[in-house]
C-alpha cells in the first residue's frame, strides 16, 4: 500500500492506494469514527460488484452501516439526487461527526461530497473512487457539485474528504470506454508540468489500458501525487496553480456542450480532444512547436481517444463552439482564461486571446 497526503493544515488527509484495499477498508475507517456506524452511498453499477465487499470489511471491524444505492449516471448529480440523498441521511439519523462513504465514480463522489457539506452544516465523508477518472482526479481536492439547468457543476462547495481509499483492482469491471476517458486525465498531468511523465505515458499507456497492474499503479500514484501537490498549493483556485488542471477543459467543455453532455462524448474524451486543441492553438500562435502538438495528438489517437473535432464527432463551426466557452464558469470580467502551453509539460494560464480568436482557430480545424 502507498500513502500520500494532501497537505492542507488542519484539513490534511491521507490518500491510500493499494490493490485489494476495499477488502481491508474497515481497518482504515475505524480510527476516524466516533461511533461504530457509517453510511455507504453508491450507484447501481458499483453496488453489485463492491458494496458487499466494503460492508464485510466494515463488519470485520465491528462497524455497522446502512447503504443507499442511487441510479448510475450524470443525472444523479442533480437537485433531485441531492434532495433524496440529504433526506435519506437525515432519516438515518446522521450525526455531524459521522463519516459517509462515497463508493463510486465522480458522480457519486461529487454528490456525496456536496451533500456532506450541507447536511447538519457539514459532516465528514470518505472518498472510495472506483473509476480511473475519480481515482486520479475527482476524489482528491474537495471540489463538490451538482448540475443545474444552466450548466454542469454550477452549484457546489469546497469540502475536503477525511480520507481517500483507492483500490485499483476495481478498474477490472470498468467499461473500456470509461477507462480510456479517465486515462485522458492521467495524460493531462504530464502535459501540465511533467514532460517525463508524458513520455512514460507514451511508453506505457497502451499497457495500462489493457489492464497491466504495474502501469496502472504507477499512473494512479503519480497522478494523485500531482493533484495533491496542486491542491495543497492553491486549494480554492485563487492563484493560477489549480487552474492548470483545466488544461484541455475549456475546449473540452465546448465539445461536451455541443454534444449535449451525452454519452456521445464522455468528459474525459472531450478533454482528450480539448488538450490536442489547446496544443494546436498554442502552436498556431507560435507559443509551442508544431511537433509537440503532433506528439500529443498522435499519442491520444494511438489509443483510440478523440484527438480532433471530427474524431470527437463535432462538425459545428468555431462560432458555435466559442459561444459555449463564453458560458464557462471560469469567465472573469468577460474574459475566459485559457490554459495554453510552451511545449510538453510547460502549460500556463493566459487571458491574451479573445473568444473571437479562438472561434477563428476552430473554424480552421477539422
Ligand atoms: N470534483 C472534481 O474535482 C471533479 C473532477 C473531474 C470530474 N468531476 C466529475 O466527475 C463526474 C464524472 O466521473 P466519472 O467519469 O467517474 O463518472 P461516473 O461516476 O458516472 O462513472 C462512470 C460510469 O462507470 C460506472 N462505474 C463506476 N465505477 C465502476 C466500476 N468499478 N466498475 C463498473 N462500472 C463502474 C458508473 O456507474 C457510471 O456508469 C462528472 O460529473 C464530473 O463533473 C469532478
Ligand atoms: Zn476533467
Coordinates of C-alpha atoms and ligand atoms in Angstrom, one line a residue:
X1 CA 0.0 0.0 0.0
X2 CA 1.2 3.5 -0.8
X3 CA 0.2 6.5 1.3
X4 CA 0.2 10.1 0.2
X5 CA -1.0 13.2 2.0
X6 CA -3.0 16.2 0.8
X7 CA -1.3 18.9 2.9
X8 CA -3.9 21.4 4.0
X9 CA -3.0 22.2 7.6
X10 CA -5.8 21.0 9.9
X11 CA -7.7 19.7 7.0
X12 CA -4.9 17.5 5.7
X13 CA -5.9 14.0 4.8
X14 CA -4.4 10.7 3.6
X15 CA -4.8 9.0 0.3
X16 CA -4.3 5.3 0.5
X17 CA -3.6 3.3 -2.7
X18 CA -3.3 -0.4 -3.0
X19 CA -4.7 -3.5 -4.8
X20 CA -7.3 -5.1 -2.7
X21 CA -7.7 -2.2 -0.2
X22 CA -11.5 -2.5 -0.4
X23 CA -11.4 -5.7 1.5
X24 CA -9.4 -4.0 4.2
X25 CA -11.2 -0.7 4.3
X26 CA -12.7 -1.2 7.8
X27 CA -9.2 -1.0 9.4
X28 CA -8.6 2.4 7.8
X29 CA -12.1 3.8 8.5
X30 CA -12.4 2.7 12.1
X31 CA -9.9 5.1 13.7
X32 CA -11.9 8.1 12.2
X33 CA -15.2 7.1 13.7
X34 CA -16.7 8.5 17.0
X35 CA -19.3 5.7 17.0
X36 CA -19.0 2.4 15.1
X37 CA -21.5 3.3 12.4
X38 CA -21.4 4.6 8.8
X39 CA -23.5 5.1 5.7
X40 CA -22.4 4.0 2.3
X41 CA -23.6 5.8 -0.8
X42 CA -23.1 4.1 -4.2
X43 CA -24.7 3.7 -7.6
X44 CA -26.4 0.8 -9.3
X45 CA -23.4 -0.3 -11.4
X46 CA -21.0 -0.2 -8.4
X47 CA -23.2 -1.7 -5.7
X48 CA -23.3 -5.2 -7.3
X49 CA -19.6 -5.9 -7.5
X50 CA -18.4 -3.9 -4.5
X51 CA -21.0 -2.9 -1.9
X52 CA -21.0 -6.3 -0.1
X53 CA -17.1 -6.4 0.0
X54 CA -17.0 -3.0 1.6
X55 CA -19.8 -3.9 4.0
X56 CA -17.9 -7.1 5.1
X57 CA -14.7 -5.2 5.6
X58 CA -16.5 -2.7 7.9
X59 CA -18.3 -5.5 9.7
X60 CA -15.0 -7.2 10.4
X61 CA -14.1 -4.1 12.4
X62 CA -17.4 -4.0 14.2
X63 CA -18.8 -1.1 12.2
X64 CA -22.4 -1.2 11.3
X65 CA -23.7 0.5 8.2
X66 CA -26.7 1.3 6.1
X67 CA -26.5 1.9 2.3
X68 CA -28.2 3.9 -0.3
X69 CA -28.0 3.0 -4.0
X70 CA -28.6 5.8 -6.4
X71 CA -29.2 5.4 -10.2
X72 CA -25.9 5.3 -12.2
X73 CA -25.3 8.3 -14.4
X74 CA -24.7 12.0 -14.5
X75 CA -28.4 12.8 -14.0
X76 CA -28.0 11.7 -10.4
X77 CA -25.8 14.8 -9.7
X78 CA -29.0 16.9 -9.6
X79 CA -31.2 18.8 -7.2
X80 CA -33.4 15.7 -7.1
X81 CA -30.5 13.4 -6.3
X82 CA -29.3 15.9 -3.7
X83 CA -32.7 16.1 -2.1
X84 CA -33.1 12.3 -2.0
X85 CA -29.7 11.8 -0.5
X86 CA -29.8 14.5 2.1
X87 CA -33.3 13.5 3.3
X88 CA -32.1 9.9 3.5
X89 CA -29.1 10.8 5.5
X90 CA -31.2 12.8 7.9
X91 CA -33.7 9.9 8.1
X92 CA -30.8 7.6 9.0
X93 CA -30.1 9.9 12.0
X94 CA -26.7 11.1 10.7
X95 CA -24.6 12.9 13.3
X96 CA -22.1 15.6 12.4
X97 CA -19.1 13.5 13.5
X98 CA -20.2 10.6 11.2
X99 CA -18.2 9.8 8.1
X100 CA -20.3 9.0 5.0
X101 CA -18.6 6.7 2.4
X102 CA -18.9 7.7 -1.3
X103 CA -18.3 4.4 -3.2
X104 CA -18.3 5.1 -6.9
X105 CA -17.1 7.4 -9.7
X106 CA -17.1 11.1 -9.9
X107 CA -20.8 11.4 -9.9
X108 CA -21.2 9.7 -6.5
X109 CA -18.1 11.5 -5.1
X110 CA -19.3 15.0 -6.2
X111 CA -22.9 14.4 -5.0
X112 CA -22.0 12.8 -1.6
X113 CA -19.3 15.5 -1.0
X114 CA -21.8 18.3 -1.6
X115 CA -24.5 16.6 0.5
X116 CA -22.0 16.2 3.3
X117 CA -21.0 19.9 3.0
X118 CA -24.6 21.0 3.9
X119 CA -26.1 18.2 6.0
X120 CA -26.2 19.5 9.6
X121 CA -24.0 22.3 8.3
X122 CA -21.3 19.9 7.4
X123 CA -20.3 16.3 8.2
X124 CA -17.3 14.2 7.1
X125 CA -17.0 11.9 4.2
X126 CA -14.6 9.4 2.7
X127 CA -13.9 9.0 -1.0
X128 CA -13.7 5.5 -2.3
X129 CA -13.3 6.1 -6.1
X130 CA -14.0 3.2 -8.5
X131 CA -13.4 4.9 -11.9
X132 CA -10.0 5.8 -13.2
X133 CA -11.2 9.4 -13.6
X134 CA -12.2 9.5 -9.9
X135 CA -9.1 7.8 -8.7
X136 CA -6.7 10.2 -10.5
X137 CA -8.8 13.4 -10.3
X138 CA -12.2 14.0 -8.8
X139 CA -11.8 12.1 -5.4
X140 CA -8.9 14.4 -4.3
X141 CA -9.2 18.2 -3.9
X142 CA -12.6 18.8 -2.3
X143 CA -14.5 20.2 -5.3
X144 CA -18.1 19.0 -5.0
X145 CA -21.1 20.0 -7.0
X146 CA -24.3 19.1 -8.7
X147 CA -25.6 20.1 -12.2
X148 CA -28.4 22.5 -12.8
X149 CA -30.4 23.5 -15.9
X150 CA -28.0 26.3 -16.7
X151 CA -24.9 24.1 -16.7
X152 CA -22.7 21.5 -15.1
X153 CA -21.2 21.8 -11.6
X154 CA -22.7 25.3 -11.1
X155 CA -24.0 24.6 -7.6
X156 CA -21.4 23.3 -5.2
X157 CA -18.9 23.8 -2.4
X158 CA -15.3 23.2 -1.5
X159 CA -15.5 20.3 1.1
X160 CA -12.4 18.1 1.6
X161 CA -12.8 14.4 2.3
X162 CA -11.3 13.0 5.5
X163 CA -9.8 10.1 3.7
X164 CA -9.4 8.7 0.1
X165 CA -9.1 5.0 -0.4
X166 CA -8.1 3.9 -3.9
X167 CA -8.3 0.2 -4.8
X168 CA -7.1 0.0 -8.5
X169 CA -8.5 -3.6 -8.8
X170 CA -11.9 -2.0 -9.0
X171 CA -11.0 -0.9 -12.5
X172 CA -11.3 -4.5 -13.7
X173 CA -15.0 -4.1 -14.1
X174 CA -15.0 -0.6 -15.5
X175 CA -16.1 -0.4 -19.2
X176 CA -13.1 0.1 -21.5
X177 CA -14.5 3.4 -22.8
X178 CA -14.7 4.8 -19.2
X179 CA -11.1 3.7 -18.6
X180 CA -9.9 5.5 -21.8
X181 CA -11.8 8.7 -20.7
X182 CA -10.1 8.6 -17.3
X183 CA -6.7 8.0 -19.0
X184 CA -7.0 11.4 -20.7
X185 CA -6.8 13.0 -17.2
X186 CA -3.7 11.0 -16.5
X187 CA -2.0 12.3 -19.6
X188 CA -3.1 15.8 -18.5
X189 CA -0.7 15.7 -15.6
X190 CA 2.2 15.1 -17.9
X191 CA 1.2 17.9 -20.2
X192 CA 0.7 20.4 -17.4
X193 CA 4.3 20.3 -15.9
X194 CA 5.9 16.9 -16.2
X195 CA 7.3 16.1 -19.6
X196 CA 9.0 12.9 -18.3
X197 CA 5.6 11.6 -17.2
X198 CA 4.1 12.3 -20.6
X199 CA 7.0 10.3 -22.1
X200 CA 6.1 7.5 -19.6
X201 CA 2.5 7.7 -20.9
X202 CA 3.7 7.3 -24.4
X203 CA 5.6 4.2 -23.4
X204 CA 3.1 2.6 -21.0
X205 CA -0.4 4.0 -21.8
X206 CA -1.4 1.1 -24.1
X207 CA -0.4 -1.5 -21.4
X208 CA -2.3 0.4 -18.8
X209 CA -5.4 0.4 -20.9
X210 CA -5.0 -3.4 -21.4
X211 CA -5.1 -3.9 -17.7
X212 CA -1.4 -4.0 -16.8
X213 CA -1.4 -3.7 -13.0
X214 CA 2.0 -2.2 -12.6
X215 CA 1.4 0.5 -15.2
X216 CA -2.0 1.2 -13.6
X217 CA -0.5 1.6 -10.1
X218 CA 2.3 3.9 -11.3
X219 CA -0.1 6.1 -13.2
X220 CA -2.6 6.4 -10.4
X221 CA 0.0 7.1 -7.7
X222 CA 1.9 9.6 -9.9
X223 CA -1.3 11.4 -11.0
X224 CA -2.7 11.6 -7.5
X225 CA 0.6 12.9 -6.1
X226 CA 0.4 15.7 -8.8
X227 CA -3.2 16.5 -7.9
X228 CA -2.4 16.6 -4.2
X229 CA 0.5 18.9 -4.8
X230 CA -1.5 21.3 -6.9
X231 CA -4.4 21.3 -4.4
X232 CA -2.1 22.0 -1.5
X233 CA -0.6 24.9 -3.3
X234 CA -3.9 26.5 -4.4
X235 CA -6.9 24.9 -2.7
X236 CA -9.6 27.3 -3.9
X237 CA -8.1 28.1 -7.3
X238 CA -7.4 31.7 -6.3
X239 CA -4.0 31.7 -8.0
X240 CA -3.2 30.3 -11.4
X241 CA -1.8 27.0 -10.0
X242 CA -5.0 24.9 -9.7
X243 CA -6.4 26.5 -12.9
X244 CA -3.7 24.5 -14.8
X245 CA -5.8 21.4 -14.0
X246 CA -8.2 22.8 -16.6
X247 CA -5.8 22.1 -19.4
X248 CA -7.9 20.9 -22.3
X249 CA -11.1 21.6 -20.4
X250 CA -12.2 25.0 -21.9
X251 CA -12.0 23.5 -25.4
X252 CA -13.4 20.2 -24.0
X253 CA -16.4 21.8 -22.3
X254 CA -17.4 23.4 -25.6
X255 CA -17.4 19.9 -27.2
X256 CA -19.3 18.4 -24.3
X257 CA -21.9 21.2 -24.5
X258 CA -22.2 20.8 -28.3
X259 CA -22.9 17.1 -27.9
X260 CA -25.4 17.9 -25.1
X261 CA -23.3 16.3 -22.3
X262 CA -24.5 13.0 -23.6
X263 CA -22.7 9.7 -23.9
X264 CA -21.9 10.7 -27.5
X265 CA -18.8 12.2 -25.9
X266 CA -17.6 11.4 -22.3
X267 CA -16.0 14.1 -20.2
X268 CA -12.5 12.5 -20.5
X269 CA -12.9 12.0 -24.2
X270 CA -13.8 15.7 -24.6
X271 CA -10.7 16.6 -22.5
X272 CA -8.5 14.4 -24.8
X273 CA -9.7 16.3 -27.9
X274 CA -9.5 19.6 -25.9
X275 CA -5.9 19.0 -24.9
X276 CA -5.0 18.5 -28.5
X277 CA -6.8 21.7 -29.5
X278 CA -5.1 23.6 -26.7
X279 CA -1.7 22.4 -28.0
X280 CA -2.6 23.1 -31.7
X281 CA -3.9 26.6 -30.7
X282 CA -0.6 27.2 -28.9
X283 CA 1.3 26.1 -32.0
X284 CA -0.8 28.3 -34.2
X285 CA 0.0 31.3 -32.0
X286 CA 3.7 30.5 -32.1
X287 CA 3.9 29.6 -28.4
X288 CA 4.8 25.9 -28.8
X289 CA 6.4 23.8 -31.5
X290 CA 4.1 22.1 -34.0
X291 CA 5.9 18.8 -33.3
X292 CA 4.8 18.9 -29.6
X293 CA 1.2 19.4 -30.6
X294 CA 1.6 16.5 -33.1
X295 CA 3.0 14.3 -30.3
X296 CA 0.0 14.9 -28.1
X297 CA -2.4 14.2 -30.9
X298 CA -0.6 11.0 -32.0
X299 CA -0.4 9.5 -28.5
X300 CA -4.1 10.0 -27.9
X301 CA -5.0 8.9 -31.4
X302 CA -2.9 5.7 -31.0
X303 CA -5.1 4.7 -28.0
X304 CA -8.4 5.4 -29.9
X305 CA -9.2 8.6 -28.0
X306 CA -10.7 11.6 -29.7
X307 CA -7.9 13.8 -30.9
X308 CA -9.7 16.3 -33.3
X309 CA -13.1 17.8 -33.8
X310 CA -14.0 15.2 -36.4
X311 CA -12.9 12.2 -34.2
X312 CA -14.9 13.8 -31.3
X313 CA -18.0 13.7 -33.6
X314 CA -18.2 17.5 -34.0
X315 CA -18.9 19.3 -37.2
X316 CA -20.1 22.6 -35.9
X317 CA -18.4 25.9 -36.7
X318 CA -16.0 27.8 -34.5
X319 CA -18.5 30.5 -33.5
X320 CA -21.0 27.9 -32.1
X321 CA -18.2 26.2 -30.1
X322 CA -16.8 29.5 -28.8
X323 CA -20.3 30.6 -27.7
X324 CA -20.3 27.6 -25.3
X325 CA -16.9 28.7 -24.0
X326 CA -18.4 32.1 -23.2
X327 CA -20.6 30.4 -20.7
X328 CA -17.7 28.7 -18.9
X329 CA -17.9 29.4 -15.2
X330 CA -14.2 30.4 -15.3
X331 CA -15.1 33.6 -17.3
X332 CA -13.8 36.6 -15.3
X333 CA -14.9 40.1 -16.3
X334 CA -16.0 38.8 -19.7
X335 CA -12.6 37.1 -20.4
X336 CA -12.0 33.4 -20.4
X337 CA -8.6 32.3 -19.0
X338 CA -7.2 29.7 -21.4
X339 CA -4.6 27.1 -20.4
X340 CA -2.0 27.2 -23.2
X341 CA 1.5 25.8 -23.5
X342 CA 5.0 26.5 -24.5
X343 CA 5.6 22.8 -25.1
X344 CA 5.1 19.4 -23.5
X345 CA 4.9 19.9 -19.7
X346 CA 5.1 23.7 -20.0
X347 CA 1.5 24.9 -19.6
X348 CA 0.4 28.3 -18.4
X349 CA -2.7 30.4 -17.9
X350 CA -3.4 33.4 -20.2
X351 CA -6.1 35.9 -20.9
X352 CA -4.3 37.2 -24.0
X353 CA -6.7 35.6 -26.5
X354 CA -10.3 36.6 -27.0
X355 CA -13.0 34.1 -27.9
X356 CA -13.2 35.6 -31.5
X357 CA -9.6 34.5 -32.0
X358 CA -10.5 31.0 -30.6
X359 CA -13.5 30.8 -32.9
X360 CA -11.4 31.7 -35.9
X361 CA -8.9 29.0 -35.0
X362 CA -11.6 26.4 -34.5
X363 CA -13.0 27.2 -37.9
X364 CA -9.7 26.1 -39.4
X365 CA -9.8 22.8 -37.6
X366 CA -11.4 19.5 -38.9
Ligands
LIG1 N1 -14.8 17.2 -8.2 C1 -13.8 17.2 -9.1 O1 -12.7 17.8 -8.9 C2 -14.1 16.6 -10.4 C3 -13.1 16.4 -11.4 C4 -13.4 15.8 -12.6 C5 -14.6 15.3 -12.8 N2 -15.6 15.5 -11.9 C6 -17.0 15.0 -12.1 O2 -16.9 13.6 -12.2 C7 -18.0 13.1 -12.9 C8 -17.5 12.0 -13.9 O3 -17.0 11.0 -13.1 P1 -16.8 9.5 -13.7 O4 -16.2 9.6 -15.0 O5 -16.2 8.7 -12.6 O6 -18.3 9.1 -14.0 P2 -19.4 8.2 -13.2 O7 -19.3 8.4 -11.8 O8 -20.7 8.5 -13.9 O9 -18.9 6.7 -13.6 C9 -18.9 6.3 -15.0 C10 -19.7 5.0 -15.1 O10 -19.0 3.9 -14.6 C11 -19.8 3.2 -13.6 N3 -18.8 2.6 -12.7 C12 -18.1 3.3 -11.8 N4 -17.2 2.5 -11.2 C13 -17.3 1.3 -11.8 C14 -16.6 0.1 -11.7 N5 -15.5 0.0 -10.9 N6 -17.0 -1.0 -12.5 C15 -18.0 -0.8 -13.3 N7 -18.7 0.3 -13.5 C16 -18.3 1.4 -12.8 C17 -20.7 4.2 -13.1 O11 -21.9 3.6 -12.6 C18 -21.0 5.0 -14.4 O12 -22.0 4.3 -15.1 C19 -18.6 14.3 -13.6 O13 -19.8 14.6 -13.0 C20 -17.6 15.4 -13.4 O14 -18.2 16.7 -13.4 C21 -15.4 16.1 -10.7
LIG2 ZN1 -11.7 16.7 -16.2

